[in-house]
PDB file of C-alpha atoms in Angstrom:
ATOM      1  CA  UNK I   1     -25.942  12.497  24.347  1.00  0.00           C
ATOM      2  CA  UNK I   2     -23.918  11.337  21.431  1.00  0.00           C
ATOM      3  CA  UNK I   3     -27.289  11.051  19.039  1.00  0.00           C
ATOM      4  CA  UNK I   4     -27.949  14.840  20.352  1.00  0.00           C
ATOM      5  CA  UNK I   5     -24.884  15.474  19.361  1.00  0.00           C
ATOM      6  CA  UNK I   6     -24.572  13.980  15.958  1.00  0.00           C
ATOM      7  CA  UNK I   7     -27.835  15.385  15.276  1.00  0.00           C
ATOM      8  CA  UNK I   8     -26.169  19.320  15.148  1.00  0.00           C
ATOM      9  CA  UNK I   9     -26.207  20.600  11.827  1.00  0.00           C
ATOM     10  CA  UNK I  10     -22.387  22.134  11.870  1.00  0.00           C
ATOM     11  CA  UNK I  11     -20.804  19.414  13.413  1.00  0.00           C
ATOM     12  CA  UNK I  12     -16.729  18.872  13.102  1.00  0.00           C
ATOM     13  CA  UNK I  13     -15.244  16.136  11.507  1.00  0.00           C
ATOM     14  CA  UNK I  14     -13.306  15.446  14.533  1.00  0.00           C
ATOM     15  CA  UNK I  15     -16.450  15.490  17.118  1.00  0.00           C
ATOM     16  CA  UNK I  16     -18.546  13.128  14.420  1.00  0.00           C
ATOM     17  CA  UNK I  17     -15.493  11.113  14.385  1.00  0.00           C
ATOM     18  CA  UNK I  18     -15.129  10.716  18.267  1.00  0.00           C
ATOM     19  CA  UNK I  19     -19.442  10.170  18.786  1.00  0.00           C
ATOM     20  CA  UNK I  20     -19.285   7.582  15.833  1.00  0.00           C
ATOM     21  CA  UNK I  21     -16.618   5.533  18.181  1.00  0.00           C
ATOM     22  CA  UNK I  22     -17.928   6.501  21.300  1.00  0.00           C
ATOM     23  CA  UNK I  23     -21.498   5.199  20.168  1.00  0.00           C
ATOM     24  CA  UNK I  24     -19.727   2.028  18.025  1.00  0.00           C
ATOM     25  CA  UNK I  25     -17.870   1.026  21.625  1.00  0.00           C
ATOM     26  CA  UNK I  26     -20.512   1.613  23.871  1.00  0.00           C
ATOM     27  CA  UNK I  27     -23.191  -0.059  21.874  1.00  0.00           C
ATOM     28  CA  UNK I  28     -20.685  -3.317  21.789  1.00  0.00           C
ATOM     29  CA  UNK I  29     -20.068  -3.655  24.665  1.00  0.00           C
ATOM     30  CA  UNK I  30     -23.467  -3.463  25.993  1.00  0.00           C
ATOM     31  CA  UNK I  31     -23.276  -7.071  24.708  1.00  0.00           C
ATOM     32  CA  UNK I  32     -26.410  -6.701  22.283  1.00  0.00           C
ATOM     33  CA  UNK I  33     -26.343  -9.440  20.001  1.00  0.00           C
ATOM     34  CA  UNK I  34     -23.614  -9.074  17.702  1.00  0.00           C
ATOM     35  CA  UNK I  35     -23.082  -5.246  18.231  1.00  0.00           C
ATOM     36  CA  UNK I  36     -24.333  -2.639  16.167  1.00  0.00           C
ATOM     37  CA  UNK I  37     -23.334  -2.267  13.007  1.00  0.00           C
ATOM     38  CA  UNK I  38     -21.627   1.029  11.784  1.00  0.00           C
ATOM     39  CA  UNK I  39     -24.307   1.143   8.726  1.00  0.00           C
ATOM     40  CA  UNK I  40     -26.714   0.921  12.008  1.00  0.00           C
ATOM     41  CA  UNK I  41     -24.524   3.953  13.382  1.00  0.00           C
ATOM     42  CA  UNK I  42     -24.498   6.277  10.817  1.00  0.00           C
ATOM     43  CA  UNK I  43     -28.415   5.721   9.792  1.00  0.00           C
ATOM     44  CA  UNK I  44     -29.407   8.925  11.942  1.00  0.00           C
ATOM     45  CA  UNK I  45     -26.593  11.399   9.826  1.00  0.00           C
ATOM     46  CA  UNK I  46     -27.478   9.700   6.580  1.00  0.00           C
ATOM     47  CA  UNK I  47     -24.008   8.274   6.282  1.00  0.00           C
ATOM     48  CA  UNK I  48     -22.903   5.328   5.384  1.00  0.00           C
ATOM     49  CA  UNK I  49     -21.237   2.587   7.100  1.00  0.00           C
ATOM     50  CA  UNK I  50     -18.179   3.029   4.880  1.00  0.00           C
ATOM     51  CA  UNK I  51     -18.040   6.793   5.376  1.00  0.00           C
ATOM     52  CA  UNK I  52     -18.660   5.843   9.421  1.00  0.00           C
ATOM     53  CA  UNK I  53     -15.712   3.898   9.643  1.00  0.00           C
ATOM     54  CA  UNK I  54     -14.006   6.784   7.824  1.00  0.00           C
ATOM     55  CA  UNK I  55     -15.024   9.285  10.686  1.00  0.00           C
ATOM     56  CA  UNK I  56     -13.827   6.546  13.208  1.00  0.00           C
ATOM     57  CA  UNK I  57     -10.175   6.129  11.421  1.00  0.00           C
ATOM     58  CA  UNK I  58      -9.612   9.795  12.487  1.00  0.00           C
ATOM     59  CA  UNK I  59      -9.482   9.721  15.538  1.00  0.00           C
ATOM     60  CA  UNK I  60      -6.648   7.920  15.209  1.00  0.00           C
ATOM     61  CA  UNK I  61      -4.842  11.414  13.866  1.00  0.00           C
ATOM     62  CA  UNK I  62      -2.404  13.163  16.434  1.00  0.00           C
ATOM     63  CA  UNK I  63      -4.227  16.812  17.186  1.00  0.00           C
ATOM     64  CA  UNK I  64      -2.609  19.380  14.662  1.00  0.00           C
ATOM     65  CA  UNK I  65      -3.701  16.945  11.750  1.00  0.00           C
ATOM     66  CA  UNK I  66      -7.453  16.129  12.796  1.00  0.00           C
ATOM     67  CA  UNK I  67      -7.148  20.454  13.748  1.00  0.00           C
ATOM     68  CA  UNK I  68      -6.066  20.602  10.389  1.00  0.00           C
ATOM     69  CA  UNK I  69      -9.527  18.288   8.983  1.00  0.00           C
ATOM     70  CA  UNK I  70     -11.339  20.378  11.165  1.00  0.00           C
ATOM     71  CA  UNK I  71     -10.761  23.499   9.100  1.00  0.00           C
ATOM     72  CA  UNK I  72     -10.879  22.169   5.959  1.00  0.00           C
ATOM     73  CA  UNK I  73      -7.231  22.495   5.290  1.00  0.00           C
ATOM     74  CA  UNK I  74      -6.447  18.747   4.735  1.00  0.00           C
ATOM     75  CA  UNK I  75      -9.611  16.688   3.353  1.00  0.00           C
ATOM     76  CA  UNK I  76     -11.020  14.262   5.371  1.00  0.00           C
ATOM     77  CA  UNK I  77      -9.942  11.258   2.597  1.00  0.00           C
ATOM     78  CA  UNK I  78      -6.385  12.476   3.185  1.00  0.00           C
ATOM     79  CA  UNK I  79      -7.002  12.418   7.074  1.00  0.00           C
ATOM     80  CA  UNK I  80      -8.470   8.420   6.613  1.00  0.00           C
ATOM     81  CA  UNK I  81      -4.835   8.207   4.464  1.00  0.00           C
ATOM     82  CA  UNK I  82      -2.666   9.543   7.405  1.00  0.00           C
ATOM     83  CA  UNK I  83      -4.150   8.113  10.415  1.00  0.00           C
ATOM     84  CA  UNK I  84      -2.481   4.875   9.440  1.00  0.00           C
ATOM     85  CA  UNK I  85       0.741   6.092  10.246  1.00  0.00           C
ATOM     86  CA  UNK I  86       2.281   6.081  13.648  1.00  0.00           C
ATOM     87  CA  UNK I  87       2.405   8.838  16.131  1.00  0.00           C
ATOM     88  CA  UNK I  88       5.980   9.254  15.170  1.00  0.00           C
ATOM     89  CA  UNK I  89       5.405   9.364  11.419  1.00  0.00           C
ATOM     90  CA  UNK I  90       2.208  12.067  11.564  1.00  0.00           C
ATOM     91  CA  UNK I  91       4.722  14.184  13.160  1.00  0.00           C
ATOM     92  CA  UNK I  92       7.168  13.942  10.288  1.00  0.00           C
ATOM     93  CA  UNK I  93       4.322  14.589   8.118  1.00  0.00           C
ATOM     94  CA  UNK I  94       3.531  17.934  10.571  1.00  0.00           C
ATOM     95  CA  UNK I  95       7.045  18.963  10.504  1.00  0.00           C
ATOM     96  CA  UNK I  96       7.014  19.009   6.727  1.00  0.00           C
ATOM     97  CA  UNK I  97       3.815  21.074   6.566  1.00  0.00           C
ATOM     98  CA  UNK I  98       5.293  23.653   9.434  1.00  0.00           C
ATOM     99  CA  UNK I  99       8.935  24.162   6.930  1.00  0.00           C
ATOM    100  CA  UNK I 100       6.803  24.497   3.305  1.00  0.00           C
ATOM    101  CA  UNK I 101       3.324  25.147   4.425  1.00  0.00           C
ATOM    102  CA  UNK I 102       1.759  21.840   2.377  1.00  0.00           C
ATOM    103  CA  UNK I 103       0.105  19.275   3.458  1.00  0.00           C
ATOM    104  CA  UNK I 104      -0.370  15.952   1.058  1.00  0.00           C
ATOM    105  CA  UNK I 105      -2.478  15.816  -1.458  1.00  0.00           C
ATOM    106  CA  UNK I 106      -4.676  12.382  -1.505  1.00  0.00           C
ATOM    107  CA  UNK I 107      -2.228  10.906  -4.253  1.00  0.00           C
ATOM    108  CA  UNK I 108       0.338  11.944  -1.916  1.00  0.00           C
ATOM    109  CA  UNK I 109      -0.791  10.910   1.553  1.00  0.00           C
ATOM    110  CA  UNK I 110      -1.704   7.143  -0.757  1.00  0.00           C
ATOM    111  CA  UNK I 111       2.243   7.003  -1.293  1.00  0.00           C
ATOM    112  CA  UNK I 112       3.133   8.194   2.123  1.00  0.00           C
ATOM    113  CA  UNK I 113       0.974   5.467   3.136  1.00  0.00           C
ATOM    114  CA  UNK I 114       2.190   3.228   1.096  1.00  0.00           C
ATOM    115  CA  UNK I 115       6.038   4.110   2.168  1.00  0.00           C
ATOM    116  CA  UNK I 116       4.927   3.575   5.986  1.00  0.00           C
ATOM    117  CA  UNK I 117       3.396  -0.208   4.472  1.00  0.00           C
ATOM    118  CA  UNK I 118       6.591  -0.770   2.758  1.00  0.00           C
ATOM    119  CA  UNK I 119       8.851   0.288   5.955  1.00  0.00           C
ATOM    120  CA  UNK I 120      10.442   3.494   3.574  1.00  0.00           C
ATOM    121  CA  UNK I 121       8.839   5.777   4.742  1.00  0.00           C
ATOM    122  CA  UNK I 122      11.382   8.989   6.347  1.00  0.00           C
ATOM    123  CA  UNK I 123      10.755  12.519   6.427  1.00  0.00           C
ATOM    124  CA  UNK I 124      12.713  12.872   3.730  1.00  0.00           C
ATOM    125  CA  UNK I 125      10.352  11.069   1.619  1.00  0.00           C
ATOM    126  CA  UNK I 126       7.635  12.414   2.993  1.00  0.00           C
ATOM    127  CA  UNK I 127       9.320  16.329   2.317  1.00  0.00           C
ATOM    128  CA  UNK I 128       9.613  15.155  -1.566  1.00  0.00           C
ATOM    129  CA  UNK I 129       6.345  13.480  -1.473  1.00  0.00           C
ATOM    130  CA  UNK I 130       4.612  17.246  -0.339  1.00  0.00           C
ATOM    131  CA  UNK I 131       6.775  19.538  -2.199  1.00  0.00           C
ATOM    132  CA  UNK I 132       6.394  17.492  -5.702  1.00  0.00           C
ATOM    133  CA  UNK I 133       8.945  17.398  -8.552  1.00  0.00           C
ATOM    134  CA  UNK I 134      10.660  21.092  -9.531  1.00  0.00           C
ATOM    135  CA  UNK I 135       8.705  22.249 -12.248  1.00  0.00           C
ATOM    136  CA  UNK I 136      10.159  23.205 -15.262  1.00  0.00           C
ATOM    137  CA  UNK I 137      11.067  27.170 -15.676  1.00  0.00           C
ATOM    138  CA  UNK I 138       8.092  28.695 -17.214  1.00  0.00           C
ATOM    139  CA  UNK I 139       9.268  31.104 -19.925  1.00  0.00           C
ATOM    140  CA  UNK I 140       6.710  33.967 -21.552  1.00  0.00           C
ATOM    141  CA  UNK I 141       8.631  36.473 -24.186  1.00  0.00           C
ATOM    142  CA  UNK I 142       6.158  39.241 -25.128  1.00  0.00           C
ATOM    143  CA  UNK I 143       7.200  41.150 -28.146  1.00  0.00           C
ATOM    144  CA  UNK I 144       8.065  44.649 -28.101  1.00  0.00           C
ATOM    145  CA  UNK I 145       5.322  46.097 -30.485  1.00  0.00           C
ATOM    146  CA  UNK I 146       2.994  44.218 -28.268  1.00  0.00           C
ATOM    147  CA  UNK I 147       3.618  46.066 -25.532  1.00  0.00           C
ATOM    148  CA  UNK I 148       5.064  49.475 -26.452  1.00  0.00           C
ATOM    149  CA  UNK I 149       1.978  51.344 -26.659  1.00  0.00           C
ATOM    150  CA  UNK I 150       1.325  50.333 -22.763  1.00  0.00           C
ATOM    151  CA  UNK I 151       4.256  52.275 -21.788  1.00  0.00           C
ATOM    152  CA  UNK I 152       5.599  56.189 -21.815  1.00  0.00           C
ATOM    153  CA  UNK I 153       8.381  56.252 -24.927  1.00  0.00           C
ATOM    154  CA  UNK I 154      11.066  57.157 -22.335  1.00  0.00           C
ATOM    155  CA  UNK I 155      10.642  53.839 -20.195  1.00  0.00           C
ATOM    156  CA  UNK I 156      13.779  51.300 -20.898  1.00  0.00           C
ATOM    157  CA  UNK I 157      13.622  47.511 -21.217  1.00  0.00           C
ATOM    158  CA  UNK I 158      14.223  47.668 -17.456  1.00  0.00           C
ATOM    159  CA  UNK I 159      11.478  49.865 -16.414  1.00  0.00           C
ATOM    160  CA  UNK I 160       8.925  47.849 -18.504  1.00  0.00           C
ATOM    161  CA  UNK I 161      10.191  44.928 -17.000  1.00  0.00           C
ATOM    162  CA  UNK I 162       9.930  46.172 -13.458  1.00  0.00           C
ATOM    163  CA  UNK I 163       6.378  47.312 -14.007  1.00  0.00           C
ATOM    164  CA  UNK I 164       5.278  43.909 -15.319  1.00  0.00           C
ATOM    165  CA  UNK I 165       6.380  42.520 -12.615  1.00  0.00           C
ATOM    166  CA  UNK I 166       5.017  44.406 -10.221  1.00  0.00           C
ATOM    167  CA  UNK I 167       1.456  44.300 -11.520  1.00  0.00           C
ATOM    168  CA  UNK I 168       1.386  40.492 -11.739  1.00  0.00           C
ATOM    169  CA  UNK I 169       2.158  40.501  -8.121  1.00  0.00           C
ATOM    170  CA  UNK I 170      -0.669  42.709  -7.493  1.00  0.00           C
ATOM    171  CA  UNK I 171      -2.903  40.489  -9.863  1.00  0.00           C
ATOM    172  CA  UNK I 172      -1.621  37.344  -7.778  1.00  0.00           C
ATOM    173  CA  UNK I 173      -2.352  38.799  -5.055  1.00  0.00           C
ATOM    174  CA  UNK I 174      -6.010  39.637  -5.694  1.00  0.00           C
ATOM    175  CA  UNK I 175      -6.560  36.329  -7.152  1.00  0.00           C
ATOM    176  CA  UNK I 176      -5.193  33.595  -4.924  1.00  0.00           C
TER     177      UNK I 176
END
């Protein structure tokens, strides 16, 4: 059932992860000798052992993250990252998604990692981790004969200003 199952051409990361273990635990302890090895494993899906023992680390991930890996939202390297930490920890680094809507990058969820190693890790750092530094204050000054002939001779700094703004928000919002 698991090889049937592996075998299904949009399978999720979570259900590849959860046959991979399910096939690496039930093939050891069959007692062949010396088990099956995961390069054995993932022969069938063309993956690697490496990249089996990836699958397998996520099932250590609390639901909403390996949900998250499931749609795409956090990448499974970054899922491999966070199901390191504890129970506990995963849901700091939920909580901190559901208040900014980020989840860590794979730089980031390395130094969150790294924090849990080194016994720092607290929300707080995880928070700062996600959100990044403050970037500096991007400033763009557009000369006047640049963009007079755009607008009606009667519209003030003010009004020019207003419509700027409100077409780059309708240009951001086609675009992202």
């Amino acid at each position: 059932m698991v090889d049937s199952n592996l075998q299904r051409p949009n399978i999720l990361p979570s259900e590849k992860a959860f046959a991979y273990r399910m096939k690496m635990e039930a093939m050891n302890h069959q007692g062949t000798s010396g088990g099956i090895s995961a390069k054995d494993i993932g022969k069938n899906a063309n993956d690697s052992a490496r990249q089996v023992y990836r699958y397998i680390r996520l099932t250590y991930l609390m639901n909403d993250l390996l949900n998250a890996v499931d749609r795409d939202v956090i990448g499974l390297q970054v899922g491999v990252e966070l199901s390191y930490l504890t129970v506990p920890e995963q849901e700091m680094v939920e909580e901190v998604h559901e208040s900014t809507g980020k989840y860590p990058s794979l730089e980031q969820a390395k130094k969150i990692r790294q924090h849990r190693e080194e016994k720092t890790l607290t929300k707080e750092i995880v928070r700062l981790l996600v959100i990044g530094e403050r970037k500096k204050k991007t400033t763009v000054t557009l000369k006047q004969d640049e963009i007079k002939k755009y607008f009606p001779p009667e519209y003030d700094e003010q009004k020019i200003r207003t419509v700027i703004c409100q077409l780059l928000e309708e240009w951001s919002n086609q675009n992202h």
